[in-house]
Short mmCIF file of C-alpha atoms in Angstrom, two decimals:
data_model
loop_
_atom_site.label_atom_id
_atom_site.label_comp_id
_atom_site.label_asym_id
_atom_site.label_seq_id
_atom_site.Cartn_x
_atom_site.Cartn_y
_atom_site.Cartn_z
CA MET A 47 -14.91 -80.57 -7.39
CA PRO A 48 -11.18 -81.77 -6.98
CA ARG A 49 -8.89 -79.64 -4.79
CA THR A 50 -6.51 -78.73 -7.50
CA ALA A 51 -9.41 -77.63 -9.90
CA ALA A 52 -11.02 -75.54 -6.88
CA LYS A 53 -7.72 -73.90 -6.19
CA ARG A 54 -7.45 -72.93 -9.86
CA ALA A 55 -11.09 -71.57 -10.00
CA ALA A 56 -10.56 -69.72 -6.89
CA HIS A 57 -7.36 -68.20 -8.30
CA GLY A 58 -9.10 -67.39 -11.52
CA LEU A 59 -11.68 -65.46 -9.60
CA SER A 60 -9.23 -63.71 -7.50
CA TRP A 61 -7.18 -62.79 -10.60
CA ALA A 62 -10.12 -61.46 -12.48
CA LEU A 63 -10.89 -59.27 -9.37
CA GLY A 64 -7.49 -57.96 -9.27
CA ARG A 65 -7.50 -56.85 -13.09
CA VAL A 66 -10.95 -55.21 -12.40
CA THR A 67 -9.37 -53.36 -9.48
CA ALA A 68 -5.85 -52.72 -10.78
CA ALA A 69 -6.41 -48.88 -10.87
CA HIS A 70 -6.82 -49.04 -7.00
CA ARG A 71 -3.66 -50.97 -6.35
CA VAL A 72 -0.32 -49.78 -5.15
CA LEU A 73 2.85 -50.23 -7.08
CA PRO A 74 6.20 -51.46 -5.81
CA SER A 75 8.50 -49.12 -4.02
CA PHE A 76 11.35 -51.76 -4.31
CA LEU A 77 12.10 -54.87 -6.02
CA ILE A 78 14.40 -57.84 -5.24
CA VAL A 79 15.96 -58.43 -8.83
CA GLY A 80 18.46 -61.15 -8.41
CA ALA A 81 20.83 -62.85 -8.60
CA GLN A 82 19.32 -66.31 -9.18
CA ARG A 83 20.19 -68.91 -6.56
CA CYS A 84 21.58 -66.10 -4.40
CA GLY A 85 19.12 -66.29 -1.44
CA THR A 86 16.36 -64.11 -2.97
CA THR A 87 13.58 -66.42 -1.51
CA SER A 88 14.86 -66.32 1.98
CA LEU A 89 15.32 -62.61 1.78
CA TYR A 90 11.86 -62.28 0.21
CA ARG A 91 10.20 -64.26 3.07
CA SER A 92 12.05 -62.23 5.57
CA LEU A 93 11.08 -58.84 4.19
CA ALA A 94 7.43 -59.91 3.95
CA ARG A 95 7.27 -60.40 7.71
CA HIS A 96 8.07 -56.57 8.36
CA PRO A 97 4.82 -54.78 9.47
CA LEU A 98 5.63 -51.91 6.86
CA VAL A 99 6.11 -54.35 3.92
CA LEU A 100 3.45 -55.49 1.54
CA LYS A 101 4.35 -58.45 -0.66
CA ALA A 102 2.75 -59.11 -4.14
CA VAL A 103 -0.59 -60.77 -3.81
CA TRP A 104 -0.35 -63.66 -6.32
CA ARG A 105 3.08 -64.84 -6.21
CA LYS A 106 6.73 -63.92 -5.08
CA GLY A 107 7.97 -63.26 -8.69
CA VAL A 108 5.77 -61.65 -10.99
CA HIS A 109 8.28 -61.57 -13.86
CA TYR A 110 6.66 -58.69 -15.62
CA PHE A 111 9.79 -56.73 -16.64
CA ASP A 112 11.34 -59.84 -18.36
CA VAL A 113 8.89 -62.35 -19.79
CA ALA A 114 5.52 -60.83 -19.44
CA TYR A 115 5.93 -57.12 -20.46
CA HIS A 116 3.44 -57.55 -23.18
CA LYS A 117 0.54 -58.07 -20.74
CA GLY A 118 0.84 -54.31 -19.98
CA PRO A 119 0.83 -52.17 -16.87
CA ALA A 120 -2.77 -53.03 -15.50
CA TRP A 121 -1.73 -56.74 -15.46
CA TYR A 122 1.34 -55.85 -13.43
CA ARG A 123 -0.48 -53.75 -11.03
CA ALA A 124 -3.16 -56.41 -10.41
CA HIS A 125 -0.56 -58.21 -8.66
CA PHE A 126 -0.26 -55.89 -5.70
CA PRO A 127 -2.33 -54.98 -2.73
CA LEU A 128 -5.28 -52.76 -2.85
CA ALA A 129 -4.49 -49.02 -1.92
CA ALA A 130 -7.20 -49.38 0.85
CA THR A 131 -4.98 -52.21 2.50
CA ALA A 132 -2.00 -49.88 2.40
CA ARG A 133 -4.05 -47.12 3.90
CA ARG A 134 -5.08 -49.56 6.76
CA VAL A 135 -1.36 -50.32 7.55
CA ALA A 136 -0.56 -46.80 7.64
CA ARG A 137 -3.12 -46.13 10.12
CA ARG A 138 -1.95 -48.91 12.13
CA GLU A 139 1.75 -48.28 11.76
CA GLY A 140 1.74 -44.54 11.60
CA ARG A 141 3.38 -44.50 8.09
CA MET A 142 2.63 -45.77 4.69
CA PRO A 143 4.16 -49.39 3.85
CA LEU A 144 6.21 -50.37 0.91
CA ALA A 145 5.23 -52.93 -1.75
CA PHE A 146 7.53 -55.21 -3.34
CA GLU A 147 8.02 -58.33 -5.42
CA SER A 148 11.05 -60.53 -6.02
CA SER A 149 11.97 -61.79 -9.72
CA PRO A 150 15.58 -62.82 -10.13
CA TYR A 151 15.60 -62.78 -13.99
CA TYR A 152 15.22 -59.13 -13.97
CA LEU A 153 18.95 -58.63 -13.10
CA PHE A 154 20.14 -60.59 -16.17
CA HIS A 155 17.18 -59.81 -18.77
CA PRO A 156 18.97 -57.15 -21.00
CA LEU A 157 15.71 -54.96 -21.33
CA ALA A 158 14.56 -55.29 -17.69
CA ALA A 159 16.53 -52.43 -16.16
CA GLU A 160 15.28 -49.78 -18.59
CA ARG A 161 11.80 -51.04 -18.26
CA ILE A 162 11.92 -50.73 -14.68
CA ALA A 163 13.43 -47.38 -14.78
CA ARG A 164 10.65 -45.97 -17.22
CA ASP A 165 7.61 -47.66 -15.49
CA LEU A 166 8.57 -47.30 -11.80
CA PRO A 167 10.54 -43.91 -11.36
CA GLY A 168 12.10 -43.92 -7.98
CA VAL A 169 11.95 -47.58 -7.39
CA LYS A 170 14.90 -49.10 -5.41
CA VAL A 171 16.27 -52.45 -6.25
CA ILE A 172 18.26 -55.07 -4.15
CA VAL A 173 20.66 -57.45 -5.51
CA LEU A 174 22.04 -60.39 -3.92
CA VAL A 175 25.40 -61.98 -4.90
CA ARG A 176 27.28 -65.14 -4.02
CA ASP A 177 30.27 -67.12 -4.93
CA PRO A 178 29.67 -67.56 -8.90
CA VAL A 179 31.19 -70.64 -8.97
CA GLU A 180 28.69 -72.00 -6.33
CA ARG A 181 25.88 -70.06 -8.10
CA ALA A 182 26.37 -71.74 -11.25
CA TRP A 183 26.44 -75.19 -9.82
CA SER A 184 23.35 -74.58 -7.68
CA ALA A 185 21.56 -73.15 -10.87
CA HIS A 186 22.38 -76.27 -12.68
CA ALA A 187 20.98 -78.49 -9.97
CA HIS A 188 18.12 -76.20 -9.86
CA GLU A 189 17.34 -76.31 -13.79
CA LEU A 190 17.85 -80.05 -13.82
CA ALA A 191 15.27 -80.65 -11.20
CA ARG A 192 12.75 -78.35 -12.69
CA GLY A 193 13.03 -80.16 -15.99
CA PHE A 194 14.58 -76.96 -17.90
CA GLU A 195 18.02 -78.77 -18.36
CA THR A 196 18.59 -81.97 -20.18
CA GLU A 197 22.29 -82.36 -19.57
CA PRO A 198 23.00 -84.06 -16.35
CA SER A 199 26.63 -83.09 -16.36
CA PHE A 200 27.44 -79.74 -14.78
CA GLU A 201 30.90 -79.51 -16.64
CA ARG A 202 29.19 -80.39 -19.90
CA ALA A 203 26.44 -77.74 -19.38
CA VAL A 204 29.07 -75.28 -18.75
CA ALA A 205 30.84 -76.25 -21.88
CA LEU A 206 27.69 -75.87 -23.96
CA GLU A 207 26.82 -72.35 -22.57
CA GLU A 208 28.34 -70.12 -25.23
CA GLU A 209 26.77 -72.25 -28.03
CA ARG A 210 23.45 -72.26 -26.41
CA LEU A 211 23.45 -68.58 -25.73
CA ALA A 212 24.92 -67.37 -28.84
CA GLY A 213 22.84 -64.57 -30.19
CA GLU A 214 20.09 -64.86 -27.72
CA GLU A 215 20.59 -61.35 -25.94
CA GLU A 216 20.73 -59.71 -29.25
CA ARG A 217 17.40 -61.62 -30.22
CA LEU A 218 15.92 -60.25 -27.15
CA ARG A 219 16.80 -56.87 -27.76
CA ARG A 220 15.64 -57.23 -31.23
CA GLU A 221 12.36 -58.88 -30.38
CA PRO A 222 11.42 -57.03 -27.16
CA TYR A 223 8.45 -59.63 -26.46
CA ALA A 224 10.48 -62.90 -27.21
CA VAL A 225 11.27 -65.32 -24.65
CA SER A 226 14.47 -67.39 -24.66
CA HIS A 227 14.68 -70.63 -22.80
CA ALA A 228 18.35 -70.95 -23.03
CA HIS A 229 18.91 -67.22 -21.82
CA ARG A 230 16.68 -67.74 -18.91
CA HIS A 231 17.60 -71.37 -18.03
CA HIS A 232 21.24 -72.04 -19.31
CA ALA A 233 23.26 -69.00 -18.27
CA TYR A 234 25.26 -70.80 -15.54
CA LEU A 235 28.33 -68.42 -15.99
CA ALA A 236 26.90 -65.29 -17.64
CA ARG A 237 24.47 -64.86 -14.69
CA GLY A 238 27.52 -64.98 -12.41
CA ARG A 239 29.31 -62.12 -14.12
CA TYR A 240 27.45 -59.61 -11.65
CA ALA A 241 29.53 -56.44 -12.35
CA ASP A 242 28.25 -56.32 -15.90
CA GLN A 243 24.64 -56.48 -14.72
CA LEU A 244 25.04 -54.06 -12.07
CA ASP A 245 26.56 -51.57 -14.40
CA ARG A 246 23.52 -51.92 -16.64
CA LEU A 247 21.08 -51.36 -13.62
CA ALA A 248 23.12 -48.20 -12.51
CA ALA A 249 23.02 -46.79 -15.94
CA HIS A 250 19.11 -46.83 -16.04
CA LEU A 251 18.46 -46.34 -12.29
CA GLY A 252 21.17 -44.52 -10.84
CA ARG A 253 23.79 -46.31 -8.49
CA ASP A 254 22.07 -44.62 -5.36
CA ARG A 255 19.04 -46.74 -6.13
CA VAL A 256 20.73 -50.19 -6.17
CA LEU A 257 21.90 -51.92 -3.18
CA VAL A 258 24.19 -55.05 -3.28
CA LEU A 259 24.32 -57.55 -0.54
CA ASP A 260 26.80 -60.47 -0.41
CA SER A 261 24.85 -63.50 0.41
CA GLY A 262 27.83 -65.12 2.14
CA ASP A 263 27.93 -62.52 4.79
CA LEU A 264 24.00 -62.12 4.86
CA PHE A 265 23.63 -65.89 5.89
CA ALA A 266 26.68 -65.78 8.30
CA ASP A 267 25.26 -62.79 10.15
CA PRO A 268 22.23 -61.08 8.96
CA ARG A 269 22.20 -58.14 11.44
CA PRO A 270 24.68 -55.84 9.53
CA ALA A 271 23.17 -56.67 6.27
CA PHE A 272 19.61 -55.92 7.44
CA GLU A 273 20.81 -52.58 8.91
CA ARG A 274 22.11 -51.60 5.57
CA LEU A 275 18.79 -52.97 3.95
CA TYR A 276 16.53 -51.04 6.36
CA ALA A 277 18.60 -47.70 6.00
CA PHE A 278 18.28 -48.18 2.19
CA LEU A 279 14.65 -48.50 2.21
CA GLY A 280 14.19 -46.02 4.85
CA LEU A 281 12.53 -48.67 7.24
CA PRO A 282 12.71 -48.97 10.90
CA ALA A 283 14.14 -52.23 12.45
CA ALA A 284 11.42 -54.80 13.11
CA GLY A 285 12.34 -57.26 15.84
CA GLU A 286 14.56 -60.30 15.44
CA VAL A 287 15.84 -61.02 11.91
CA ARG A 288 14.82 -64.54 10.72
CA LEU A 289 16.40 -65.85 7.61
CA GLY A 290 15.93 -69.38 6.59
CA ARG A 291 17.16 -71.31 3.75
CA HIS A 292 14.96 -72.22 0.92
CA ASN A 293 14.96 -74.17 -2.45
CA ALA A 294 18.23 -76.05 -1.70
CA ARG A 295 18.99 -78.48 -4.33
CA PRO A 296 21.14 -81.70 -3.86
CA ARG A 297 24.07 -82.27 -6.26
CA THR A 298 24.19 -85.18 -8.19
CA SER A 299 28.06 -85.44 -7.93
CA PRO A 300 30.96 -83.56 -6.53
CA MET A 301 32.72 -80.65 -8.76
CA PRO A 302 35.95 -81.74 -10.07
CA ASP A 303 38.56 -79.54 -8.32
CA ARG A 304 40.19 -78.59 -11.77
CA LEU A 305 36.75 -77.34 -12.97
CA ARG A 306 36.28 -75.29 -9.56
CA ARG A 307 39.90 -73.83 -10.06
CA ALA A 308 39.20 -72.97 -13.79
CA LEU A 309 35.84 -71.35 -12.90
CA ARG A 310 37.28 -69.33 -10.02
CA GLU A 311 39.78 -68.06 -12.42
CA HIS A 312 37.21 -67.16 -14.95
CA PHE A 313 35.26 -64.85 -12.55
CA ALA A 314 38.34 -63.16 -11.01
CA PRO A 315 37.81 -59.85 -13.07
CA TRP A 316 34.24 -59.61 -12.58
CA ASP A 317 34.59 -60.55 -8.67
CA GLU A 318 37.29 -57.61 -8.56
CA ARG A 319 34.71 -55.19 -9.91
CA LEU A 320 32.45 -55.99 -7.18
CA ARG A 321 34.44 -54.26 -4.54
CA PRO A 322 32.96 -50.73 -4.92
CA TRP A 323 29.52 -52.24 -4.65
CA LEU A 324 30.25 -54.23 -1.34
CA GLY A 325 32.67 -51.73 0.07
CA ALA A 326 34.91 -54.96 0.74
CA ASP A 327 36.30 -57.98 -1.01
CA PRO A 328 33.51 -60.57 -1.83
CA SER A 329 33.19 -62.98 1.03
CA TRP A 330 34.33 -65.92 -1.36
CA ARG A 331 37.55 -63.95 -2.01
CA ARG A 332 38.66 -63.39 1.47
#
């Protein structure tokens, strides 16, 4: 049997076992919910090394509360470790571990926050933010490389965004199990208006259950950010913090200065509203 076919067969068998044993699996205590292209993969991999943290079994991002909600709670629970595994860790470490997953579309999807609040009472969420101009540019390169974007010009893709996204959020609210390609893959500016999305999270979960970290500060010096993170999650520090960079994408051409200035001005009101969340000016505005 070819390697890829064998891998699919093994995954299918494991997945079937996960579904059968879903009732005996833990649910996440916290989620990394975004934002896309802000370092969520790096944070996920770093947290997964903590001895009191259990990552999702099948993949980094389950994407249940955004595009797979129709599959039901047993499907979601099947992604996480067995309760017996958690108990073994508790015996070894002296306390119960925390399970988590990371799906960066949760922050932007219009229904994800209320679904999370309803299905995971008490869950905490972590949000990473970065310079929204750089985030948008990075997202375009990412979607282009993955084949989800057909417009090679970032400037042109930004110009098309309003038309592409017109009515899509309303449609997702009207048709709860619908999936919007444009909303998920072409929201270069909209995803960088972080404050609107944070307000929605706070409205459903409560502000005390939302931690916002500035990716610029996190990658410059991870220690203070991880101190806040561990305090938020109630976790002890666990050795040296290692934070690698993952999923970097090359840019096809430089961003024109006039476009950068225009986008920086565009995001200014939303950046100002981040100050209460961060306790300081965003790193890209200092």
